[in-house]
Structures are given as C-alpha cells and as structure tokens.
C-alpha cells in the first residue's frame, strides 16, 4: 500500500530563485491538498484539487505561488522569486471523494531560502 | 480567531505515566469533524482518529483514548502507560460542514516521553 509521496524531501535555495515541489497522492484518491507548516505551528491550508480542478485557494497563496494537477494524478507546487519568509515545510495530503474524508499526509518538503 | 486551540505547547513525562493532551475547538456549524494526528521527528503527519460531531462516544484504541465533550467544545487525547516511541508532536484538527476539505489545525503539543 503506497502512501502519499513528496519530492524532494529537502530543498535549499537562494532568495529570488524558483522552486518546484512534487506530490504523488494515494492512487485511488481524487482530492489533493497542499499545506504549509512553519516552525512550532500547525499546518495551514493552501489549496486543494478535485481531480485536475483547483477548487479553493487560501489567501496565503500569493501570486508567486502556483499549483497544478494537470492529469488529476500528481501535483506540483511552484514558488517563484522565493523569499526568506517562504522557508517552511510544505505538506501534501490526499483523500477520497465521499463527502468529509480523512486526509492522509505525505512526508513533506522542507524548504530553506537563504 | 483560532478555531483549534492546543494550550499545552510541550509536555514531558516519564515512561509509563499517563498523559492527556487537550484540544478545544470553536465552530458555529452543527456538523463537523475532529481529528488527531501524530507528527514524529521524520515530519510525516500520521492519522490517529476521526470523530464526527454527532458521535460523542468516547473511543479507546489500545493505549490511546479520546474524550469528546460538545458541552465544553473539547476533544482530549489520553495516552495510557506512555512509551518513548510516543514522543512526537500531536495535532488536533477541525473540518466544518461549510467546507470539509479545509482542515484547521491547532499549533500542536510536543510530547517528550523520557525513559
């Protein structure tokens, strides 16, 4: 049974660079979510997809952030012109499609912007 | 306003002690779900339990038990006979009928179990 996977697990970049993270959900799950977690805090919702459609975006997702799920399977989260404040753990989760579902999380991508 | 409050930032216990992690939530919806997740040092959030607002029965799973009280808007988590492997950060989360897909997490409680 394969869980949610995320790549890379760690990313160090310089301010101003672009970064892209990938998330592969549990295979039978239609919904995919992105969260951001800063040190000492709980995860904060960023966005979610139902299949390939992005149905909600948080105000936390500035214009520099874009997420895609082109074929309704894996998803990518891109951050353009990274800032030091973008340093965080980026978590991906997936769930089934029957009403209120439990979200299952991946191991996260830890981003450090220097 | 914070929808989920975990007032205990960090708790330290000695192995075999019982420990209770508190969670207080706030919502206007009558239908909602509450969750607990465990986050070990590796970083992955591990699902522990889900409870809907219409089911106030307490639940026990091995050494874990959960006490849901709507009257006090609390969903507390007790670990009996704690073990070193229980050391982790524990998060309580809420999803509401208005949007089940958006989880609201508390700030977490770091549990240190010492041998």
PDB file of N, CA and C in Angstrom, chain B residues 26-77:
ATOM      1  N   UNK B  26     -13.563  25.660  18.138  1.00  0.00           N
ATOM      2  CA  UNK B  26     -14.615  26.661  18.033  1.00  0.00           C
ATOM      3  C   UNK B  26     -15.229  26.580  16.641  1.00  0.00           C
ATOM      4  N   UNK B  27     -16.536  26.398  16.581  1.00  0.00           N
ATOM      5  CA  UNK B  27     -17.231  26.376  15.310  1.00  0.00           C
ATOM      6  C   UNK B  27     -18.688  26.723  15.509  1.00  0.00           C
ATOM      7  N   UNK B  28     -19.310  27.281  14.477  1.00  0.00           N
ATOM      8  CA  UNK B  28     -20.731  27.576  14.517  1.00  0.00           C
ATOM      9  C   UNK B  28     -21.538  26.488  13.819  1.00  0.00           C
ATOM     10  N   UNK B  29     -20.841  25.617  13.117  1.00  0.00           N
ATOM     11  CA  UNK B  29     -21.524  24.544  12.402  1.00  0.00           C
ATOM     12  C   UNK B  29     -21.980  23.459  13.371  1.00  0.00           C
ATOM     13  N   UNK B  30     -23.101  22.854  13.073  1.00  0.00           N
ATOM     14  CA  UNK B  30     -23.558  21.745  13.907  1.00  0.00           C
ATOM     15  C   UNK B  30     -22.962  20.426  13.428  1.00  0.00           C
ATOM     16  N   UNK B  31     -22.533  20.419  12.183  1.00  0.00           N
ATOM     17  CA  UNK B  31     -21.880  19.236  11.629  1.00  0.00           C
ATOM     18  C   UNK B  31     -20.410  19.553  11.397  1.00  0.00           C
ATOM     19  N   UNK B  32     -19.572  18.785  11.991  1.00  0.00           N
ATOM     20  CA  UNK B  32     -18.134  19.000  11.846  1.00  0.00           C
ATOM     21  C   UNK B  32     -17.405  17.713  12.216  1.00  0.00           C
ATOM     22  N   UNK B  33     -16.126  17.682  11.899  1.00  0.00           N
ATOM     23  CA  UNK B  33     -15.290  16.529  12.199  1.00  0.00           C
ATOM     24  C   UNK B  33     -14.045  16.986  12.952  1.00  0.00           C
ATOM     25  N   UNK B  34     -13.619  16.156  13.844  1.00  0.00           N
ATOM     26  CA  UNK B  34     -12.407  16.413  14.620  1.00  0.00           C
ATOM     27  C   UNK B  34     -11.415  15.290  14.379  1.00  0.00           C
ATOM     28  N   UNK B  35     -10.158  15.648  14.359  1.00  0.00           N
ATOM     29  CA  UNK B  35      -9.094  14.693  14.056  1.00  0.00           C
ATOM     30  C   UNK B  35      -7.934  14.877  15.025  1.00  0.00           C
ATOM     31  N   UNK B  36      -7.181  13.800  15.212  1.00  0.00           N
ATOM     32  CA  UNK B  36      -5.876  13.881  15.850  1.00  0.00           C
ATOM     33  C   UNK B  36      -4.856  13.261  14.905  1.00  0.00           C
ATOM     34  N   UNK B  37      -3.707  13.944  14.791  1.00  0.00           N
ATOM     35  CA  UNK B  37      -2.578  13.456  14.009  1.00  0.00           C
ATOM     36  C   UNK B  37      -1.336  13.469  14.882  1.00  0.00           C
ATOM     37  N   UNK B  38      -0.435  12.559  14.579  1.00  0.00           N
ATOM     38  CA  UNK B  38       0.869  12.486  15.252  1.00  0.00           C
ATOM     39  C   UNK B  38       1.938  12.857  14.240  1.00  0.00           C
ATOM     40  N   UNK B  39       2.879  13.712  14.644  1.00  0.00           N
ATOM     41  CA  UNK B  39       3.983  14.084  13.758  1.00  0.00           C
ATOM     42  C   UNK B  39       5.301  13.754  14.445  1.00  0.00           C
ATOM     43  N   UNK B  40       5.884  12.600  14.118  1.00  0.00           N
ATOM     44  CA  UNK B  40       7.180  12.251  14.687  1.00  0.00           C
ATOM     45  C   UNK B  40       8.271  13.125  14.085  1.00  0.00           C
ATOM     46  N   UNK B  41       9.503  13.032  14.579  1.00  0.00           N
ATOM     47  CA  UNK B  41      10.585  13.874  14.054  1.00  0.00           C
ATOM     48  C   UNK B  41      10.792  13.757  12.544  1.00  0.00           C
ATOM     49  N   UNK B  42      10.406  12.651  11.946  1.00  0.00           N
ATOM     50  CA  UNK B  42      10.560  12.486  10.495  1.00  0.00           C
ATOM     51  C   UNK B  42       9.691  13.471   9.711  1.00  0.00           C
ATOM     52  N   UNK B  43       8.650  13.983  10.324  1.00  0.00           N
ATOM     53  CA  UNK B  43       7.858  15.045   9.705  1.00  0.00           C
ATOM     54  C   UNK B  43       6.508  14.641   9.151  1.00  0.00           C
ATOM     55  N   UNK B  44       6.302  13.370   8.901  1.00  0.00           N
ATOM     56  CA  UNK B  44       5.036  12.964   8.288  1.00  0.00           C
ATOM     57  C   UNK B  44       3.912  12.961   9.311  1.00  0.00           C
ATOM     58  N   UNK B  45       2.793  13.553   8.962  1.00  0.00           N
ATOM     59  CA  UNK B  45       1.623  13.552   9.835  1.00  0.00           C
ATOM     60  C   UNK B  45       0.918  12.199   9.724  1.00  0.00           C
ATOM     61  N   UNK B  46       0.771  11.540  10.851  1.00  0.00           N
ATOM     62  CA  UNK B  46       0.150  10.226  10.872  1.00  0.00           C
ATOM     63  C   UNK B  46      -1.248  10.352  11.467  1.00  0.00           C
ATOM     64  N   UNK B  47      -2.239   9.914  10.715  1.00  0.00           N
ATOM     65  CA  UNK B  47      -3.628   9.985  11.160  1.00  0.00           C
ATOM     66  C   UNK B  47      -3.852   9.033  12.325  1.00  0.00           C
ATOM     67  N   UNK B  48      -4.558   9.530  13.374  1.00  0.00           N
ATOM     68  CA  UNK B  48      -4.865   8.703  14.533  1.00  0.00           C
ATOM     69  C   UNK B  48      -6.355   8.415  14.646  1.00  0.00           C
ATOM     70  N   UNK B  49      -7.174   9.458  14.568  1.00  0.00           N
ATOM     71  CA  UNK B  49      -8.594   9.258  14.775  1.00  0.00           C
ATOM     72  C   UNK B  49      -9.391  10.373  14.119  1.00  0.00           C
ATOM     73  N   UNK B  50     -10.621  10.034  13.735  1.00  0.00           N
ATOM     74  CA  UNK B  50     -11.591  10.993  13.229  1.00  0.00           C
ATOM     75  C   UNK B  50     -12.888  10.797  14.004  1.00  0.00           C
ATOM     76  N   UNK B  51     -13.516  11.907  14.373  1.00  0.00           N
ATOM     77  CA  UNK B  51     -14.763  11.831  15.126  1.00  0.00           C
ATOM     78  C   UNK B  51     -15.730  12.842  14.538  1.00  0.00           C
ATOM     79  N   UNK B  52     -16.991  12.453  14.290  1.00  0.00           N
ATOM     80  CA  UNK B  52     -17.955  13.439  13.810  1.00  0.00           C
ATOM     81  C   UNK B  52     -18.730  14.035  14.971  1.00  0.00           C
ATOM     82  N   UNK B  53     -19.341  15.161  14.724  1.00  0.00           N
ATOM     83  CA  UNK B  53     -19.970  15.936  15.793  1.00  0.00           C
ATOM     84  C   UNK B  53     -21.199  15.265  16.387  1.00  0.00           C
ATOM     85  N   UNK B  54     -21.710  14.262  15.724  1.00  0.00           N
ATOM     86  CA  UNK B  54     -22.911  13.595  16.225  1.00  0.00           C
ATOM     87  C   UNK B  54     -22.600  12.353  17.051  1.00  0.00           C
ATOM     88  N   UNK B  55     -21.344  12.054  17.185  1.00  0.00           N
ATOM     89  CA  UNK B  55     -20.941  10.862  17.914  1.00  0.00           C
ATOM     90  C   UNK B  55     -20.074  11.254  19.092  1.00  0.00           C
ATOM     91  N   UNK B  56     -20.687  11.333  20.261  1.00  0.00           N
ATOM     92  CA  UNK B  56     -19.952  11.759  21.444  1.00  0.00           C
ATOM     93  C   UNK B  56     -19.414  10.603  22.266  1.00  0.00           C
ATOM     94  N   UNK B  57     -19.536   9.412  21.742  1.00  0.00           N
ATOM     95  CA  UNK B  57     -18.983   8.268  22.467  1.00  0.00           C
ATOM     96  C   UNK B  57     -17.472   8.384  22.542  1.00  0.00           C
ATOM     97  N   UNK B  58     -16.955   8.099  23.710  1.00  0.00           N
ATOM     98  CA  UNK B  58     -15.507   8.071  23.835  1.00  0.00           C
ATOM     99  C   UNK B  58     -14.964   6.843  23.121  1.00  0.00           C
ATOM    100  N   UNK B  59     -13.747   6.937  22.674  1.00  0.00           N
ATOM    101  CA  UNK B  59     -13.158   5.839  21.916  1.00  0.00           C
ATOM    102  C   UNK B  59     -11.832   5.426  22.529  1.00  0.00           C
ATOM    103  N   UNK B  60     -11.590   4.133  22.506  1.00  0.00           N
ATOM    104  CA  UNK B  60     -10.339   3.584  23.024  1.00  0.00           C
ATOM    105  C   UNK B  60      -9.724   2.711  21.944  1.00  0.00           C
ATOM    106  N   UNK B  61      -8.438   2.913  21.736  1.00  0.00           N
ATOM    107  CA  UNK B  61      -7.707   2.077  20.794  1.00  0.00           C
ATOM    108  C   UNK B  61      -6.368   1.745  21.426  1.00  0.00           C
ATOM    109  N   UNK B  62      -6.280   0.588  22.003  1.00  0.00           N
ATOM    110  CA  UNK B  62      -5.049   0.192  22.684  1.00  0.00           C
ATOM    111  C   UNK B  62      -4.748   1.123  23.850  1.00  0.00           C
ATOM    112  N   UNK B  63      -3.602   1.770  23.801  1.00  0.00           N
ATOM    113  CA  UNK B  63      -3.223   2.689  24.885  1.00  0.00           C
ATOM    114  C   UNK B  63      -3.787   4.098  24.668  1.00  0.00           C
ATOM    115  N   UNK B  64      -4.428   4.313  23.538  1.00  0.00           N
ATOM    116  CA  UNK B  64      -4.954   5.633  23.201  1.00  0.00           C
ATOM    117  C   UNK B  64      -6.452   5.699  23.534  1.00  0.00           C
ATOM    118  N   UNK B  65      -6.885   6.830  24.034  1.00  0.00           N
ATOM    119  CA  UNK B  65      -8.318   7.054  24.219  1.00  0.00           C
ATOM    120  C   UNK B  65      -8.625   8.522  23.975  1.00  0.00           C
ATOM    121  N   UNK B  66      -9.870   8.758  23.552  1.00  0.00           N
ATOM    122  CA  UNK B  66     -10.271  10.110  23.218  1.00  0.00           C
ATOM    123  C   UNK B  66     -11.575  10.431  23.932  1.00  0.00           C
ATOM    124  N   UNK B  67     -11.644  11.639  24.468  1.00  0.00           N
ATOM    125  CA  UNK B  67     -12.812  12.109  25.206  1.00  0.00           C
ATOM    126  C   UNK B  67     -13.385  13.324  24.480  1.00  0.00           C
ATOM    127  N   UNK B  68     -14.540  13.140  23.859  1.00  0.00           N
ATOM    128  CA  UNK B  68     -15.180  14.211  23.093  1.00  0.00           C
ATOM    129  C   UNK B  68     -16.326  14.761  23.930  1.00  0.00           C
ATOM    130  N   UNK B  69     -16.295  16.054  24.244  1.00  0.00           N
ATOM    131  CA  UNK B  69     -17.362  16.681  25.021  1.00  0.00           C
ATOM    132  C   UNK B  69     -17.824  17.939  24.300  1.00  0.00           C
ATOM    133  N   UNK B  70     -19.003  17.862  23.697  1.00  0.00           N
ATOM    134  CA  UNK B  70     -19.529  19.014  22.971  1.00  0.00           C
ATOM    135  C   UNK B  70     -19.849  20.167  23.927  1.00  0.00           C
ATOM    136  N   UNK B  71     -20.236  19.850  25.138  1.00  0.00           N
ATOM    137  CA  UNK B  71     -20.618  20.901  26.087  1.00  0.00           C
ATOM    138  C   UNK B  71     -19.458  21.856  26.372  1.00  0.00           C
ATOM    139  N   UNK B  72     -18.258  21.347  26.298  1.00  0.00           N
ATOM    140  CA  UNK B  72     -17.077  22.178  26.551  1.00  0.00           C
ATOM    141  C   UNK B  72     -16.235  22.375  25.288  1.00  0.00           C
ATOM    142  N   UNK B  73     -16.758  21.919  24.142  1.00  0.00           N
ATOM    143  CA  UNK B  73     -16.040  22.019  22.859  1.00  0.00           C
ATOM    144  C   UNK B  73     -14.618  21.481  22.987  1.00  0.00           C
ATOM    145  N   UNK B  74     -14.508  20.307  23.544  1.00  0.00           N
ATOM    146  CA  UNK B  74     -13.177  19.741  23.738  1.00  0.00           C
ATOM    147  C   UNK B  74     -13.099  18.326  23.166  1.00  0.00           C
ATOM    148  N   UNK B  75     -11.928  17.973  22.746  1.00  0.00           N
ATOM    149  CA  UNK B  75     -11.679  16.643  22.181  1.00  0.00           C
ATOM    150  C   UNK B  75     -10.281  16.242  22.646  1.00  0.00           C
ATOM    151  N   UNK B  76     -10.209  15.736  23.862  1.00  0.00           N
ATOM    152  CA  UNK B  76      -8.922  15.459  24.500  1.00  0.00           C
ATOM    153  C   UNK B  76      -8.438  14.049  24.215  1.00  0.00           C
ATOM    154  N   UNK B  77      -7.140  13.900  24.243  1.00  0.00           N
ATOM    155  CA  UNK B  77      -6.471  12.658  23.847  1.00  0.00           C
ATOM    156  C   UNK B  77      -5.594  12.186  25.010  1.00  0.00           C
TER     157      UNK B  77
END
